[in-house]
CSV table of C-alpha atoms and ligand atoms in Angstrom, one decimal:
chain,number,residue,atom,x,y,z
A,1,UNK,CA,337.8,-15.4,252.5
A,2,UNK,CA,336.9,-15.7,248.9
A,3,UNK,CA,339.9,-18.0,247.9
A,4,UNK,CA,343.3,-19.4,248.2
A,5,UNK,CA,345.7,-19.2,245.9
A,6,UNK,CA,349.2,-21.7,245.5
A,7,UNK,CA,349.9,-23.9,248.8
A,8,UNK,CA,348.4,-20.8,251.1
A,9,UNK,CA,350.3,-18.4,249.5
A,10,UNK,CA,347.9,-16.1,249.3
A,11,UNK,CA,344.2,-15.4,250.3
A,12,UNK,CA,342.0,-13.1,248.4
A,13,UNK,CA,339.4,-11.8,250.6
A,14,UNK,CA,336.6,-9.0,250.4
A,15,UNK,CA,338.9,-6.2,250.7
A,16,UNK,CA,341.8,-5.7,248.5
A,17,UNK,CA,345.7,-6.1,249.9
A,18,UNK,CA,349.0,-5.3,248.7
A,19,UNK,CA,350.1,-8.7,247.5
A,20,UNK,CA,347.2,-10.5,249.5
A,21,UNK,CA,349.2,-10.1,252.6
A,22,UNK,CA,346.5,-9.2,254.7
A,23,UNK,CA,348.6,-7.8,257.9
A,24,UNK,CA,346.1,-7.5,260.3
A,25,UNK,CA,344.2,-9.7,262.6
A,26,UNK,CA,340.5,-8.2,263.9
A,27,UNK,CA,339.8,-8.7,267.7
A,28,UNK,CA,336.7,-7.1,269.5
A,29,UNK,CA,335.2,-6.8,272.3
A,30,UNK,CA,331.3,-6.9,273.1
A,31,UNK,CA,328.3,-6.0,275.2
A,32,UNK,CA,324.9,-6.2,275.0
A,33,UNK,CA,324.7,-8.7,272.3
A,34,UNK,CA,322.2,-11.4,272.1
A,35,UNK,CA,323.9,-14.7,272.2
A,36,UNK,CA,327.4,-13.1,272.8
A,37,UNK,CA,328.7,-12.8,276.3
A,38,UNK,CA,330.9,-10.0,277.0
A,39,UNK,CA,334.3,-9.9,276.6
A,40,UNK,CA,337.0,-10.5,273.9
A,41,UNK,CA,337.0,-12.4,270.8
A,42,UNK,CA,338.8,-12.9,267.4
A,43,UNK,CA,337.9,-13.4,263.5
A,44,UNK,CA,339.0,-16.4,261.9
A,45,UNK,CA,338.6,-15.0,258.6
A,46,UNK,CA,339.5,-18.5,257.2
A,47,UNK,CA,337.0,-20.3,258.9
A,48,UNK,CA,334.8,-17.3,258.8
A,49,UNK,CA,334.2,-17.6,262.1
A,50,UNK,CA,334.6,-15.9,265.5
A,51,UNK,CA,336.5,-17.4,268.8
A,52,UNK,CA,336.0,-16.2,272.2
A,53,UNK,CA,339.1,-15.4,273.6
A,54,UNK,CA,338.1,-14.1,277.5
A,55,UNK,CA,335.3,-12.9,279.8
A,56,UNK,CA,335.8,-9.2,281.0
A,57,UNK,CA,333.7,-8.2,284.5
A,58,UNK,CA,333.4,-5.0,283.7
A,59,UNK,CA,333.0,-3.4,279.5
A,60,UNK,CA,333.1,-0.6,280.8
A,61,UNK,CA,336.2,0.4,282.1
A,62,UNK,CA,338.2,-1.9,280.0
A,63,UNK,CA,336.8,-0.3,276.7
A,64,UNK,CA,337.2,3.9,278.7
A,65,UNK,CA,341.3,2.6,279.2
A,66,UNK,CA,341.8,1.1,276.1
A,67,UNK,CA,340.3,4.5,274.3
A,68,UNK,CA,341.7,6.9,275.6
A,69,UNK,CA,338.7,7.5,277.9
A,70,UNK,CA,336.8,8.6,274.6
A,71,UNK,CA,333.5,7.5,276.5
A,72,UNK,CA,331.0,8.3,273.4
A,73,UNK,CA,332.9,5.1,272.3
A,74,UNK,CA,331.7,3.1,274.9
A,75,UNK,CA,328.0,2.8,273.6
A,76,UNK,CA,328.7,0.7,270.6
A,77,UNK,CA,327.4,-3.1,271.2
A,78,UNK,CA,330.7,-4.0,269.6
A,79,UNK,CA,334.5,-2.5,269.6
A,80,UNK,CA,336.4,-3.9,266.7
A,81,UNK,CA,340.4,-3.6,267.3
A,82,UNK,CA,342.4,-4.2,264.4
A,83,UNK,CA,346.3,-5.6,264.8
A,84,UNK,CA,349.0,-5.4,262.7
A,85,UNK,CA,351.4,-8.3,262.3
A,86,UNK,CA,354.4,-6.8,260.6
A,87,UNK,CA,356.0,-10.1,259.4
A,88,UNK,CA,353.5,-10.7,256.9
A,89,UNK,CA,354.0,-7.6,255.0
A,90,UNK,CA,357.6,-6.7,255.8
A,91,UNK,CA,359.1,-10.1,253.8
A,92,UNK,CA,357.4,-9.2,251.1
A,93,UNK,CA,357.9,-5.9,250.7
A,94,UNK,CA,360.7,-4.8,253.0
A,95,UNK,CA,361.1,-1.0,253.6
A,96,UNK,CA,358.1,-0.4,251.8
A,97,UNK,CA,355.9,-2.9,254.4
A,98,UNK,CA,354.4,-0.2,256.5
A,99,UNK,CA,353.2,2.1,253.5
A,100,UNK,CA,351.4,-1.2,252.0
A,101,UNK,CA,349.7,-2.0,256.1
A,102,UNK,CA,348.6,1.0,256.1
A,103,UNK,CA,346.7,2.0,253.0
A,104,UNK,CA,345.6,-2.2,253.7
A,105,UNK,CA,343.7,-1.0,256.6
A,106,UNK,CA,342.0,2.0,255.4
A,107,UNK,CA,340.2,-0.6,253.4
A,108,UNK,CA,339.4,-2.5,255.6
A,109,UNK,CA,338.2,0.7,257.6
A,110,UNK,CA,336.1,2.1,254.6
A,111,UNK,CA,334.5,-1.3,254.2
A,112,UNK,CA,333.4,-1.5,258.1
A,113,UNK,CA,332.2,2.3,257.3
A,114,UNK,CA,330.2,0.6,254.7
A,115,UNK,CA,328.9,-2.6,255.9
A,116,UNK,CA,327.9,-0.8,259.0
A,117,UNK,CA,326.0,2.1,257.3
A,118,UNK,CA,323.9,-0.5,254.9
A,119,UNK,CA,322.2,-2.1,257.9
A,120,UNK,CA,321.6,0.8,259.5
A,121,UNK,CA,324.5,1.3,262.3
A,122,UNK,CA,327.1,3.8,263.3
A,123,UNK,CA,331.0,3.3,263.0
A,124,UNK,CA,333.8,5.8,263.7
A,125,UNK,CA,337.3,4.8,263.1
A,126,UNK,CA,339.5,5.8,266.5
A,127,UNK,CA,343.0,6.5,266.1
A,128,UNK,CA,343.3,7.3,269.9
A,129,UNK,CA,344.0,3.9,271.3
A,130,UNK,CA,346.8,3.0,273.7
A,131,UNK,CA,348.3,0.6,272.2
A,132,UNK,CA,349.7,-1.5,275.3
A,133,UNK,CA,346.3,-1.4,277.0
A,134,UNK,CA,344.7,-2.9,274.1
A,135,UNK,CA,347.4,-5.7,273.7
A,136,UNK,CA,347.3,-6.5,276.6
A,137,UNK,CA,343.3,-7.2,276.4
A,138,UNK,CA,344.2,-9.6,273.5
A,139,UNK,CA,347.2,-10.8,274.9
A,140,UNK,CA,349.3,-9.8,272.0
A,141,UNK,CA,353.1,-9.3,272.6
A,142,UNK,CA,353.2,-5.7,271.3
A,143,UNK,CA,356.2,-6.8,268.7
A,144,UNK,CA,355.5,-9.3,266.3
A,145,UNK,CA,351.6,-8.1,266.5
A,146,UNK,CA,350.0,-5.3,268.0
A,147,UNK,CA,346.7,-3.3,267.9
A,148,UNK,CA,346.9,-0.2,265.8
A,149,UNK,CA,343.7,1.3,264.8
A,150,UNK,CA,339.6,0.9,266.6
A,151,UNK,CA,336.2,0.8,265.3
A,152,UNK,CA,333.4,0.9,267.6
A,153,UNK,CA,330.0,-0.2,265.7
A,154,UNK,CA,326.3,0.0,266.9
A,155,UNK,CA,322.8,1.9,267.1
A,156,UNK,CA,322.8,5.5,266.5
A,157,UNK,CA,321.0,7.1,268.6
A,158,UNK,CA,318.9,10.3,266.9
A,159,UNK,CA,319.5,12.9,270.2
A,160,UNK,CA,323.4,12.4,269.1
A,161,UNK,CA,322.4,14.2,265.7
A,162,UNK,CA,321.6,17.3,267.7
A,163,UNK,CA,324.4,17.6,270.0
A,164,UNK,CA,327.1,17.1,267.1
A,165,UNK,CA,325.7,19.7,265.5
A,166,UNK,CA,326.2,21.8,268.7
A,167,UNK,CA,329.2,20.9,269.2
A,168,UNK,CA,330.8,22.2,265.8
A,169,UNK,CA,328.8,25.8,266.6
A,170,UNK,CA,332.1,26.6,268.0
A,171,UNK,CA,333.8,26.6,264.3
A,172,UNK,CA,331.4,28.5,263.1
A,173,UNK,CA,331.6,31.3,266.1
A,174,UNK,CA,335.2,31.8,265.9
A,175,UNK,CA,335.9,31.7,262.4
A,176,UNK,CA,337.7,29.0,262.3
B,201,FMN,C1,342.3,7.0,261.0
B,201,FMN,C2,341.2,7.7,261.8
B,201,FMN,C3,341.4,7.9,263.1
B,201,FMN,C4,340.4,8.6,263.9
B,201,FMN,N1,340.5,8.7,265.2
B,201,FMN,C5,339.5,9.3,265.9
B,201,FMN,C6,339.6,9.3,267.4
B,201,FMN,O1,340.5,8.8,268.0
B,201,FMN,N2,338.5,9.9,268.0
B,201,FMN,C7,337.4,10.4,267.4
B,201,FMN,O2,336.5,10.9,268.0
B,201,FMN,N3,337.4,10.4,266.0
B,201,FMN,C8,338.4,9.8,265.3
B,201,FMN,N4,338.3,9.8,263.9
B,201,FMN,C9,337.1,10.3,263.3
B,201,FMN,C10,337.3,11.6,262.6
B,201,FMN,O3,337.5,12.7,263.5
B,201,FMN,C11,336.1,11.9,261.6
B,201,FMN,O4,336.1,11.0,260.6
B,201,FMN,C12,336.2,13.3,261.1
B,201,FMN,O5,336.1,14.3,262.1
B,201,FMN,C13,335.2,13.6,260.0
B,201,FMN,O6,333.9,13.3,260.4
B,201,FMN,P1,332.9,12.2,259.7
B,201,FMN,O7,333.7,10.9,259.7
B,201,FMN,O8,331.7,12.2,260.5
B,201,FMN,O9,332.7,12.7,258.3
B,201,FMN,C14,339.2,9.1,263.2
B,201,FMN,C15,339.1,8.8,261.8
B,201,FMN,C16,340.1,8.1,261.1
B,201,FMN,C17,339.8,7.9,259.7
């Protein structure tokens, strides 16, 4: 958070947002990070600072549920889940709330797209995540707040080059 402007009317932050809203909360989950243990945690962009939330047994199988069993995804040292908390944005801006949230988070997105590449890591954004699974890792109540959007982030591995390559052989193939 950069500043606050009035009596916390508004933040202004690193990424842009219709009317400083800011609609979204970031959660993640870990593994394999030094000093982190796994499980879930939250950003306190206020604070700039993270909480941990819970312990989870077993990444694994949390993360393959919550994604849609995308399993590439499960490689990343950390899973950001971003939620959206419609309140903030929809008594502002009414009918027009959701086309603000959404165009909030493709920032966001882009930025984590960024930051990640400048250090040297690998993001994807994942638009395949169940929703209820994923609130219920964060114990959000799927209403008033719920997870929308993921972003796993980590190492890239240089074999992975190669098979995404193959993989897209089939466009070529067939035309399409
Ligand atoms: C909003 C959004 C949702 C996405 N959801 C998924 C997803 O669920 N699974 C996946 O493998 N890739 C997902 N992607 C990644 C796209 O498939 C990818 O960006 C696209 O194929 C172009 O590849 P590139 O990003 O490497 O240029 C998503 C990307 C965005 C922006």
């Amino acid at each position: 958070m950069k500043q606050i402007r009035g009596k916390k009317y508004a933040t202004l932050r690193t990424v842009p947002s219709g009317g400083a809203r800011h609609g979204f909360e970031l959660y993640f989950v870990c593994q394999n990070v030094e000093g982190l243990d796994p499980g879930t945690y939250h950003y306190l962009p206020l604070k700039h600072c993270i909480e941990f939330l819970n312990p989870i047994d077993k990444v694994s199988d949390v993360l393959a549920s919550s994604l849609c069993d995308q399993l590439w995804a499960l490689k990343a040292n950390v899973i950001l889940y971003f939620s959206y908390v419609p309140y903030r944005t929809e008594w502002r801006y009414g009918h027009l709330a959701h086309r603000i949230a959404l165009v909030d988070l493709g920032h966001v997105g882009e930025n984590i797209y960024l930051a990640s590449t400048s250090i040297g890591l690998g993001t994807c954004g994942i638009g395949a995540c169940v929703t209820s699974i994923c609130d219920e890792m964060f114990e959000l109540d799927g209403e008033n707040e719920f997870i929308l959007y993921s972003q796993p982030v980590g190492k890239v591995n240089p074999e992975d080059f190669a098979k995404e390559k193959s993989f897209y052989e089939f466009v070529e193939k067939e035309g399409l």
